[in-house]
Amino acid sequence: MTIKDIREEWEIRATDTPFVGNKTSVRTDDVVMPDGTVVRRDYQVHPGSVAVLALDDAGRVLVLRQYRHPVRQKLWEIPAGLLDVPGENPLHAAQRELYEEAHVKAEDWRVLADVYTTPGGCDEAVRVFLARELSEADGERFEAEHEEIDLELARVPVEELVRGVLAGELHNNCLVVGVLSLVAAQQGDGLDALRPAQAPWPARPFEV
């Protein structure tokens, strides 16, 4: 048996969008189950996101701490952001987020992982990139606003982040996925064997 996710879409008898927000919305679908019954499913419709695990030459990961109101916590995270434009190239979005949140650029980009954050209640897809060969970005720093005004930046050794994840001290999903994927890749075929930055992404198709 091949362990691989497959594309499948069950019949939808009716659909409605009871809420439309600034970036996301809520959709209600009446879905036909395998036994023929029809069940209502509510879920958040999301444009998709990118995240960047930026690894420096000293083996440290660039992280930031930001207030997240829904969970009432300041979380350590890796740079991340929405795919603001439909069909936007995710690499370009990732490069923008790394610049805006950390004023850093990278010369080497790979794909670490593609994930659905909460597939039982949201269609958000996230592509987590690995960025290496880091340097200070050119130009002026991006002007922060809202939660980002209080942003804290740090560079933390990979081993310390792994310890924090396994100890239940770090909770951001992109950080957890990125750090553990990094270690798995390092212990496997190596970072240079990761997928190229422009690898296809069926969950959010884009033009190169």
Backbone as numpy.savetxt, mean C-alpha at the origin, in Angstrom:
# Nx Ny Nz CAx CAy CAz Cx Cy Cz
-2.00 -29.09 -6.60 -2.85 -27.90 -6.60 -1.97 -26.65 -6.60
-2.29 -25.71 -7.48 -1.56 -24.45 -7.55 -2.17 -23.45 -6.58
-1.36 -22.93 -5.68 -1.84 -21.93 -4.72 -1.70 -20.56 -5.35
-2.79 -20.10 -5.95 -2.77 -18.84 -6.68 -4.17 -18.25 -6.70
-4.30 -16.98 -6.39 -5.61 -16.32 -6.46 -6.07 -16.25 -7.91
-7.37 -16.40 -8.12 -7.92 -16.37 -9.48 -9.05 -15.35 -9.57
-9.25 -14.83 -10.76 -10.32 -13.87 -11.02 -11.65 -14.61 -11.12
-12.67 -14.12 -10.41 -14.01 -14.71 -10.49 -15.02 -13.66 -10.07
-16.16 -13.62 -10.71 -17.18 -12.63 -10.36 -18.55 -13.29 -10.36
-19.18 -13.31 -9.20 -20.51 -13.89 -9.08 -21.57 -12.89 -9.56
-22.72 -13.43 -9.92 -23.81 -12.61 -10.48 -24.30 -11.58 -9.45
-24.51 -10.36 -9.92 -25.06 -9.29 -9.09 -26.45 -8.97 -9.62
-27.46 -9.11 -8.77 -28.85 -8.87 -9.17 -29.22 -7.39 -9.10
-28.60 -6.66 -8.16 -28.90 -5.24 -8.01 -27.71 -4.58 -7.32
-27.53 -3.30 -7.59 -26.44 -2.56 -6.94 -26.88 -1.13 -6.66
-26.32 -0.56 -5.60 -26.66 0.80 -5.20 -25.42 1.42 -4.55
-25.35 2.75 -4.57 -24.24 3.47 -3.92 -24.85 4.46 -2.94
-25.07 4.01 -1.69 -25.76 4.86 -0.71 -24.91 6.00 -0.16
-23.57 5.94 -0.38 -22.72 7.01 0.14 -21.58 7.26 -0.84
-21.33 8.53 -1.15 -20.21 8.93 -1.99 -19.42 9.99 -1.24
-18.15 9.70 -0.97 -17.30 10.63 -0.26 -16.31 11.31 -1.18
-15.34 11.99 -0.60 -14.35 12.73 -1.37 -13.45 11.81 -2.18
-12.99 10.73 -1.55 -12.08 9.80 -2.22 -12.65 8.40 -2.37
-13.56 8.01 -1.48 -14.11 6.66 -1.51 -15.63 6.72 -1.45
-16.26 5.58 -1.65 -17.71 5.49 -1.56 -18.08 4.13 -0.96
-19.37 3.95 -0.69 -19.88 2.67 -0.20 -20.86 2.13 -1.22
-20.69 0.86 -1.57 -21.57 0.22 -2.56 -22.29 -0.94 -1.90
-23.52 -1.15 -2.30 -24.32 -2.27 -1.84 -24.70 -3.13 -3.04
-24.28 -4.39 -3.03 -24.59 -5.33 -4.11 -25.43 -6.48 -3.58
-26.42 -6.90 -4.37 -27.16 -8.13 -4.08 -26.52 -9.24 -4.90
-25.80 -10.14 -4.22 -24.96 -11.13 -4.88 -25.59 -12.52 -4.78
-25.59 -13.24 -5.90 -26.12 -14.60 -5.94 -25.07 -15.57 -5.42
-25.42 -16.31 -4.36 -24.53 -17.30 -3.75 -24.55 -18.60 -4.55
-23.61 -19.52 -4.30 -23.57 -20.79 -5.05 -24.85 -21.62 -4.94
-25.58 -21.47 -3.82 -26.81 -22.25 -3.67 -28.03 -21.52 -4.23
-27.82 -20.35 -4.87 -28.92 -19.62 -5.48 -29.52 -18.53 -4.63
-29.21 -18.51 -3.35 -29.74 -17.44 -2.50 -29.06 -16.12 -2.85
-29.76 -15.02 -2.59 -29.23 -13.69 -2.87 -28.93 -13.01 -1.53
-27.69 -12.54 -1.40 -27.24 -11.94 -0.14 -26.73 -10.53 -0.42
-27.06 -9.61 0.47 -26.63 -8.22 0.32 -25.24 -8.05 0.92
-24.35 -7.40 0.15 -22.99 -7.15 0.61 -22.67 -5.65 0.48
-22.26 -5.03 1.58 -21.83 -3.64 1.59 -20.31 -3.59 1.64
-19.72 -2.71 0.85 -18.26 -2.60 0.89 -17.82 -1.21 0.42
-16.62 -0.83 0.86 -16.05 0.45 0.48 -15.38 0.32 -0.89
-15.65 1.27 -1.76 -15.02 1.33 -3.07 -13.85 2.30 -2.97
-12.66 1.84 -3.33 -11.43 2.58 -3.07 -10.60 2.70 -4.35
-9.94 3.83 -4.60 -9.18 3.99 -5.84 -7.89 3.18 -5.90
-7.43 2.69 -4.75 -6.16 1.97 -4.71 -5.06 2.84 -4.13
-3.99 2.19 -3.70 -2.89 2.90 -3.03 -1.55 2.32 -3.41
-0.51 3.09 -3.10 0.86 2.61 -3.23 1.58 2.87 -1.91
2.60 2.07 -1.63 3.42 2.26 -0.45 4.87 1.99 -0.83
5.79 2.60 -0.10 7.21 2.52 -0.45 8.03 2.10 0.76
8.67 0.94 0.67 9.65 0.56 1.66 11.00 1.05 1.14
11.47 2.16 1.68 12.72 2.78 1.24 13.85 2.27 2.13
14.79 1.55 1.52 15.88 0.90 2.26 17.19 1.60 1.93
17.88 2.12 2.96 19.13 2.82 2.68 20.33 1.86 2.70
21.50 2.38 2.42 22.69 1.55 2.29 23.13 0.94 3.63
22.62 1.48 4.73 22.96 0.96 6.05 21.96 -0.09 6.53
21.02 -0.49 5.66 20.04 -1.49 6.04 18.92 -0.96 6.91
18.68 0.35 6.82 17.61 0.97 7.59 16.44 1.32 6.68
15.25 1.27 7.25 14.02 1.58 6.52 13.53 2.97 6.93
13.15 3.77 5.95 12.60 5.09 6.21 11.15 4.94 6.65
10.85 5.37 7.87 9.50 5.27 8.41 9.04 6.63 8.91
7.75 6.77 9.05 7.18 8.02 9.56 6.06 7.68 10.52
5.86 8.56 11.50 4.79 8.37 12.47 3.72 9.42 12.24
2.47 8.95 12.10 1.38 9.83 11.74 0.12 9.46 12.51
-0.65 10.47 12.88 -1.91 10.23 13.58 -2.94 9.68 12.60
-3.61 8.59 13.01 -4.68 7.98 12.21 -5.96 8.00 13.03
-6.87 8.88 12.65 -8.05 9.12 13.48 -8.95 7.89 13.65
-9.23 7.09 12.61 -10.14 5.96 12.81 -9.71 5.00 13.92
-8.38 4.83 14.11 -7.91 3.91 15.15 -7.40 4.65 16.39
-7.45 6.00 16.35 -7.03 6.83 17.49 -5.62 6.49 17.96
-4.71 6.38 17.00 -3.32 6.08 17.34 -2.39 6.83 16.40
-1.16 7.07 16.88 -0.08 7.49 16.01 0.66 6.22 15.59
0.66 5.95 14.30 1.25 4.71 13.80 2.55 4.99 13.07
3.52 4.11 13.27 4.71 4.11 12.43 4.35 3.44 11.11
4.65 4.10 10.01 4.26 3.63 8.69 5.42 3.81 7.72
5.26 3.27 6.51 6.15 3.61 5.41 5.40 4.60 4.52
6.11 5.43 3.75 5.42 6.39 2.89 4.38 5.71 2.00
3.22 6.32 1.89 2.12 5.71 1.13 1.13 6.79 0.72
0.30 6.46 -0.26 -0.71 7.41 -0.70 -1.66 6.81 -1.71
-2.69 7.55 -2.01 -3.73 7.10 -2.94 -3.27 7.20 -4.40
-3.87 6.36 -5.22 -3.78 6.54 -6.67 -4.85 7.56 -7.03
-4.47 8.81 -7.09 -5.44 9.90 -7.21 -6.12 9.97 -8.57
-5.42 9.48 -9.61 -5.94 9.58 -10.97 -6.22 8.18 -11.51
-7.44 7.91 -12.03 -7.73 6.59 -12.59 -6.70 6.20 -13.65
-6.15 4.98 -13.55 -5.17 4.52 -14.51 -3.77 5.05 -14.27
-3.57 5.79 -13.18 -2.26 6.37 -12.89 -1.21 5.27 -12.76
-0.03 5.52 -13.29 1.07 4.57 -13.16 1.47 4.50 -11.68
1.41 3.31 -11.07 1.68 3.23 -9.62 3.12 3.60 -9.26
4.08 3.35 -10.15 5.46 3.74 -9.86 5.57 5.25 -9.73
4.94 5.98 -10.64 4.97 7.44 -10.58 4.33 7.94 -9.28
3.23 7.29 -8.88 2.56 7.68 -7.64 3.46 7.41 -6.44
4.17 6.28 -6.45 5.07 5.93 -5.35 6.23 6.92 -5.26
6.78 7.29 -6.40 7.87 8.26 -6.41 7.39 9.60 -5.86
6.18 9.98 -6.20 5.61 11.23 -5.70 5.44 11.18 -4.18
4.93 10.06 -3.67 4.71 9.96 -2.22 6.03 9.98 -1.45
7.05 9.32 -1.98 8.35 9.33 -1.30 8.92 10.74 -1.26
8.73 11.48 -2.33 9.20 12.87 -2.38 8.40 13.75 -1.42
7.08 13.64 -1.47 6.24 14.53 -0.67 6.37 14.26 0.82
6.45 13.01 1.22 6.43 12.68 2.64 7.82 12.67 3.27
8.86 12.39 2.47 10.20 12.27 3.06 11.26 13.11 2.36
10.90 13.75 1.24 11.85 14.54 0.44 13.06 13.69 0.05
12.76 12.48 -0.42 13.78 11.52 -0.80 13.46 10.99 -2.20
14.52 10.68 -2.97 14.34 10.02 -4.26 15.15 8.73 -4.24
14.84 7.81 -5.15 15.51 6.52 -5.22 15.80 6.18 -6.67
16.91 5.49 -6.88 17.31 5.11 -8.24 16.86 3.72 -8.62
16.69 2.84 -7.63 16.33 1.44 -7.91 14.97 1.13 -7.32
14.05 0.68 -8.16 12.68 0.38 -7.72 12.30 -1.04 -8.11
11.66 -1.74 -7.19 11.14 -3.10 -7.41 9.76 -3.21 -6.77
9.02 -4.25 -7.14 7.75 -4.54 -6.48 7.99 -5.58 -5.39
7.61 -5.23 -4.17 7.71 -6.18 -3.05 6.47 -7.07 -2.96
5.29 -6.45 -2.99 4.06 -7.23 -2.81 2.86 -6.44 -3.31
1.85 -7.18 -3.74 0.54 -6.61 -4.09 -0.49 -7.22 -3.14
-1.25 -6.39 -2.45 -2.18 -6.91 -1.45 -3.53 -6.21 -1.54
-4.57 -6.92 -1.07 -5.87 -6.31 -0.77 -5.90 -6.11 0.74
-6.13 -4.88 1.19 -6.02 -4.59 2.61 -7.10 -5.30 3.45
-8.35 -5.18 3.04 -9.47 -5.78 3.78 -10.50 -6.28 2.78
-10.23 -7.39 2.09 -11.10 -7.82 0.98 -12.51 -8.23 1.40
-12.75 -8.41 2.69 -14.10 -8.72 3.12 -15.00 -7.50 3.19
-14.41 -6.29 3.16 -15.24 -5.10 3.30 -14.79 -3.92 2.49
-13.74 -4.08 1.67 -13.20 -2.97 0.90 -12.45 -3.53 -0.30
-12.53 -2.84 -1.45 -11.82 -3.33 -2.63 -10.46 -2.66 -2.81
-9.92 -2.02 -1.74 -8.63 -1.35 -1.85 -7.53 -2.35 -2.20
-6.76 -2.02 -3.24 -5.58 -2.78 -3.61 -4.37 -1.89 -3.39
-3.29 -2.46 -2.83 -2.08 -1.71 -2.55 -0.89 -2.40 -3.20
-0.08 -1.64 -3.89 1.21 -2.14 -4.39 2.30 -1.57 -3.50
3.08 -2.48 -2.90 4.18 -2.08 -2.02 5.49 -2.20 -2.80
6.17 -1.08 -2.95 7.43 -1.03 -3.68 8.62 -1.10 -2.74
9.74 -1.62 -3.25 11.03 -1.49 -2.59 11.81 -0.42 -3.34
12.31 0.57 -2.61 13.11 1.64 -3.20 14.50 1.61 -2.57
15.54 1.61 -3.43 16.93 1.60 -2.93 17.74 2.68 -3.63
18.99 2.82 -3.20 19.87 3.87 -3.70 19.23 5.23 -3.46
19.03 5.51 -2.20 18.31 6.72 -1.77 19.23 7.94 -1.74
18.63 9.10 -1.97 19.33 10.37 -1.82 18.31 11.46 -1.56
18.80 12.60 -1.09 17.92 13.75 -0.84 17.34 14.24 -2.16
16.06 14.53 -2.18 15.41 15.01 -3.39 15.79 16.46 -3.67
15.69 16.85 -4.91 15.97 18.22 -5.31 14.75 19.11 -5.03
14.97 20.39 -5.01 13.86 21.33 -4.90 13.40 21.54 -3.47
12.31 22.32 -3.34 11.77 22.64 -2.02 10.95 21.48 -1.48
10.88 21.44 -0.16 10.07 20.42 0.48 8.59 20.66 0.22
7.84 19.57 0.14 6.40 19.65 -0.05 5.76 20.25 1.19
4.83 21.17 1.02 4.18 21.83 2.15 3.15 20.90 2.78
3.39 20.52 4.03 2.51 19.58 4.72 1.23 20.26 5.18
0.17 19.46 5.31 -1.09 19.95 5.84 -1.82 18.83 6.58
-2.81 19.19 7.36 -3.64 18.25 8.11 -2.77 17.35 9.00
-2.98 16.02 8.96 -2.23 15.12 9.83 -0.73 15.15 9.56
-0.35 15.50 8.33 1.07 15.46 7.97 1.88 16.59 8.60
1.20 17.60 9.14 1.91 18.70 9.81 2.71 18.17 11.00
2.19 17.13 11.63 2.80 16.58 12.85 3.66 15.35 12.56
4.04 15.16 11.30 4.76 13.96 10.89 6.14 13.88 11.52
6.51 12.66 11.96 7.86 12.38 12.45 8.53 11.39 11.50
9.80 11.64 11.19 10.55 10.76 10.29 11.68 10.08 11.04
12.00 8.84 10.66 13.12 8.13 11.26 13.61 7.08 10.27
14.83 6.64 10.49 15.38 5.50 9.74 15.71 4.42 10.76
15.07 3.27 10.60 15.11 2.22 11.60 15.66 0.93 10.99
16.58 0.24 11.67 17.09 -1.04 11.15 15.96 -2.04 10.92
16.10 -2.83 9.88 15.08 -3.81 9.52 14.78 -4.74 10.69
15.83 -5.19 11.39 15.64 -6.15 12.48 14.78 -5.56 13.59
14.92 -4.27 13.84 14.11 -3.64 14.89 12.65 -3.58 14.48
12.38 -3.34 13.21 11.00 -3.31 12.74 10.38 -4.71 12.78
11.13 -5.72 12.40 10.63 -7.09 12.48 10.27 -7.43 13.92
11.15 -7.09 14.85 10.88 -7.35 16.26 9.59 -6.66 16.69
9.41 -5.39 16.27 8.21 -4.64 16.64 6.94 -5.25 16.07
7.02 -5.74 14.84 5.85 -6.39 14.23 5.48 -7.64 15.01
6.45 -8.49 15.27 6.17 -9.77 15.95 5.80 -9.58 17.41
6.21 -8.45 17.99 5.85 -8.15 19.38 4.48 -7.48 19.50
3.85 -7.19 18.37 2.54 -6.53 18.41 2.63 -5.05 18.71
3.77 -4.45 18.41 3.98 -3.03 18.69 3.81 -2.15 17.45
3.87 -2.74 16.27 3.70 -2.02 15.00 2.55 -2.66 14.24
1.62 -1.82 13.75 0.36 -2.36 13.25 -0.01 -1.95 11.83
0.67 -0.96 11.27 0.29 -0.51 9.93 0.50 -1.62 8.92
-0.55 -1.91 8.12 -0.49 -3.08 7.26 0.60 -2.98 6.19
0.81 -1.80 5.62 1.83 -1.67 4.58 3.23 -1.85 5.16
3.44 -1.34 6.38 4.74 -1.54 7.02 4.95 -3.03 7.31
3.94 -3.69 7.86 4.07 -5.11 8.19 4.33 -5.94 6.93
3.52 -5.73 5.90 3.71 -6.48 4.66 5.06 -6.18 4.03
5.42 -4.90 4.01 6.68 -4.51 3.37 7.89 -5.08 4.07
7.94 -4.95 5.39 9.11 -5.41 6.15 9.25 -6.93 6.08
8.16 -7.65 6.29 8.25 -9.12 6.26 8.52 -9.64 4.85
7.99 -8.96 3.83 8.30 -9.34 2.45 9.76 -9.09 2.13
10.29 -7.99 2.65 11.71 -7.68 2.44 12.59 -8.79 3.00
12.33 -9.18 4.24 13.13 -10.23 4.86 12.99 -11.55 4.11
11.77 -11.87 3.70 11.56 -13.11 2.94 12.34 -13.08 1.63
12.35 -11.94 0.95 13.08 -11.81 -0.31 14.58 -11.92 -0.08
15.07 -11.29 0.98 16.50 -11.36 1.29 16.94 -12.79 1.59
16.09 -13.54 2.25 16.43 -14.92 2.61 16.12 -15.91 1.49
15.43 -15.43 0.44 15.09 -16.27 -0.69 16.05 -16.06 -1.85
15.50 -15.59 -2.97 16.31 -15.42 -4.19 17.04 -14.09 -4.24
16.85 -13.23 -3.24 17.53 -11.94 -3.22 16.67 -10.82 -3.76
17.02 -9.59 -3.41 16.22 -8.44 -3.79 16.23 -8.17 -5.29
17.32 -8.51 -5.96 17.39 -8.27 -7.40 16.47 -9.20 -8.18
15.96 -10.25 -7.53 15.05 -11.18 -8.20 13.59 -10.75 -8.07
13.34 -9.67 -7.34 11.97 -9.17 -7.22 11.44 -8.70 -8.57
10.11 -8.64 -8.67 9.49 -8.17 -9.92 9.92 -6.74 -10.23
10.03 -6.40 -11.52 10.38 -5.02 -11.89 9.29 -4.05 -11.48
9.65 -2.79 -11.37 8.72 -1.76 -10.88 7.50 -1.59 -11.77
7.63 -1.92 -13.05 6.51 -1.77 -13.98 5.79 -3.09 -14.23
5.94 -4.06 -13.32 5.26 -5.34 -13.48 3.75 -5.14 -13.55
3.05 -5.93 -14.35 1.59 -5.79 -14.47 0.91 -5.92 -13.11
-0.20 -5.19 -12.96 -0.98 -5.20 -11.72 -2.45 -5.30 -12.10
-2.96 -6.50 -12.25 -4.36 -6.67 -12.70 -5.39 -5.97 -11.82
-5.11 -5.82 -10.53 -6.07 -5.17 -9.64 -6.26 -3.71 -9.96
-5.22 -3.06 -10.51 -5.28 -1.65 -10.90 -4.46 -1.48 -12.17
-5.03 -1.85 -13.32 -4.29 -1.76 -14.58 -3.81 -0.32 -14.87
-2.66 -0.22 -15.52 -2.08 1.09 -15.78 -1.31 1.05 -17.08
-0.98 2.24 -17.58 -0.15 2.36 -18.77 1.27 2.70 -18.36
2.25 2.05 -19.00 3.65 2.31 -18.69 4.05 3.64 -19.27
